[in-house]
DNA sequence: GTATGTGCAAATCATTTGCATTCTC
DNA sequence: GAGAATGCAAATGATTTGCACATAC
């Protein structure tokens, strides 16, 4: 299996774009973190590692990563988007508590299968899916 | 089955809030439109009907509608949130084309069942779910 | 060498908020 | 009558963009 960087290099070449050290740093950092991130968190992480990459570059890189299949939007929280890397991972779904905002992840093979079969029914080429289930977690449902 | 307005009135009473004609207009308009909407679209619709309701009121009403179970966030498009009313409807899922942005809706009972069963596994009280599948629609996949 | 990418700071745009006024209960 | 809700306009905060300089191919 190709590395994320390799996938991105190929994508960039195919599109006639250019690869840069900044973009590769962004990719490495994204794949070094366990899972979700937002732009500001990523920016801080990069700064802490002494990488001088601007927010603008991060914002400009993200659509490329999505288009190349490395990344997907996960959910909006506190008014801004959160992303998750999806290359080389089992997809997971999110279970969100509406009261405390808590997030539980779960892997659900059957969701992925259903997503694919629905896509086929509409003659789509399915590349991803996102599932969010909400309700009240054990702690919060007790408080109601 | 109670009307949306009745559900909201009860919610408001239970929370010790107040009902207002503005809120009821918002609810009527949301349930009069077939399905998805965004704040600006709703605002324009209301204006066209000569209802003088400010954007601020719409923004302040939406969280109440979500909490009362009438509405849910559907997806982010063009940088802003889109909502869908969910009371008295079969839930539907979305199939999105990554190339042209096209949206197909589908009802998928099995998704709802899986959502519920996953929630139970984590001892959540499940109140809703959101599924988005993406890929390339028949027209766009041909162009690649 | 040329087109693309980067960083910065300013601009944009959705959403939120302070405040004076109006309205529900 | 008291606490809530509304409308307006200003504030906020995430994201985008113009531009001058740097860099990949």
CSV table of N, CA and C (backbone and C1' of nucleotides) in Angstrom, one decimal, chain B residues 18 20 22-23 52 54 57 60, chain D residues 2-9:
chain,number,residue,atom,x,y,z
B,18,UNK,N,-41.4,31.4,25.8
B,18,UNK,CA,-42.6,32.0,25.3
B,18,UNK,C,-42.8,31.8,23.8
B,20,UNK,N,-44.2,32.9,20.2
B,20,UNK,CA,-44.4,34.2,19.5
B,20,UNK,C,-44.9,34.0,18.1
B,22,UNK,N,-43.7,35.3,15.5
B,22,UNK,CA,-42.5,35.2,14.6
B,22,UNK,C,-42.1,33.7,14.5
B,23,UNK,N,-42.0,33.1,15.7
B,23,UNK,CA,-41.5,31.7,15.7
B,23,UNK,C,-42.5,30.8,15.0
B,52,UNK,N,-42.2,40.2,8.2
B,52,UNK,CA,-41.0,40.9,8.6
B,52,UNK,C,-40.3,40.2,9.8
B,54,UNK,N,-36.6,39.0,11.2
B,54,UNK,CA,-35.2,39.3,11.0
B,54,UNK,C,-34.4,38.0,11.0
B,57,UNK,N,-33.7,36.6,14.4
B,57,UNK,CA,-34.8,35.7,15.0
B,57,UNK,C,-34.7,34.3,14.4
B,60,UNK,N,-32.0,32.6,16.0
B,60,UNK,CA,-32.3,32.3,17.4
B,60,UNK,C,-33.4,31.2,17.5
D,2,DA,P,-42.0,44.5,38.0
D,2,DA,O5',-41.8,43.1,37.3
D,2,DA,C5',-42.1,41.9,38.0
D,2,DA,C4',-41.5,40.7,37.3
D,2,DA,C3',-40.0,40.9,37.0
D,2,DA,O3',-39.4,39.6,37.0
D,2,DA,C1',-41.3,40.8,34.9
D,3,DG,P,-37.8,39.5,36.6
D,3,DG,O5',-37.8,38.5,35.5
D,3,DG,C5',-38.8,37.4,35.5
D,3,DG,C4',-39.0,36.9,34.1
D,3,DG,C3',-37.6,36.6,33.4
D,3,DG,O3',-37.8,35.4,32.6
D,3,DG,C1',-38.8,38.2,32.1
D,4,DA,P,-36.6,34.7,31.9
D,4,DA,O5',-37.3,34.5,30.4
D,4,DA,C5',-37.9,35.6,29.9
D,4,DA,C4',-38.7,35.2,28.6
D,4,DA,C3',-37.7,34.7,27.6
D,4,DA,O3',-38.4,34.0,26.6
D,4,DA,C1',-38.4,36.9,27.2
D,5,DA,P,-37.7,33.6,25.2
D,5,DA,O5',-38.1,34.9,24.2
D,5,DA,C5',-39.5,35.0,23.8
D,5,DA,C4',-39.5,36.0,22.7
D,5,DA,C3',-38.6,35.8,21.6
D,5,DA,O3',-39.3,36.0,20.3
D,5,DA,C1',-38.2,37.9,22.4
D,6,DT,P,-38.5,36.0,19.0
D,6,DT,O5',-38.4,37.5,18.7
D,6,DT,C5',-39.6,38.3,18.6
D,6,DT,C4',-39.2,39.7,18.0
D,6,DT,C3',-38.3,39.6,16.8
D,6,DT,O3',-38.9,40.4,15.7
D,6,DT,C1',-37.4,41.0,18.5
D,7,DG,P,-38.3,40.4,14.3
D,7,DG,O5',-37.5,41.7,14.2
D,7,DG,C5',-38.1,42.9,14.6
D,7,DG,C4',-37.1,44.1,14.5
D,7,DG,C3',-36.2,44.0,13.3
D,7,DG,O3',-36.1,45.3,12.7
D,7,DG,C1',-34.9,44.0,15.3
D,8,DC,P,-35.4,45.6,11.3
D,8,DC,O5',-34.1,46.4,11.6
D,8,DC,C5',-34.2,47.5,12.5
D,8,DC,C4',-32.8,47.7,13.2
D,8,DC,C3',-31.6,47.6,12.2
D,8,DC,O3',-31.1,48.9,11.9
D,8,DC,C1',-31.2,46.5,14.3
D,9,DA,P,-29.9,49.1,10.8
D,9,DA,O5',-28.7,49.3,11.7
D,9,DA,C5',-28.8,49.7,13.1
D,9,DA,C4',-27.5,49.4,13.8
D,9,DA,C3',-26.3,49.4,12.9
D,9,DA,O3',-25.2,49.9,13.6
D,9,DA,C1',-26.5,47.3,13.8
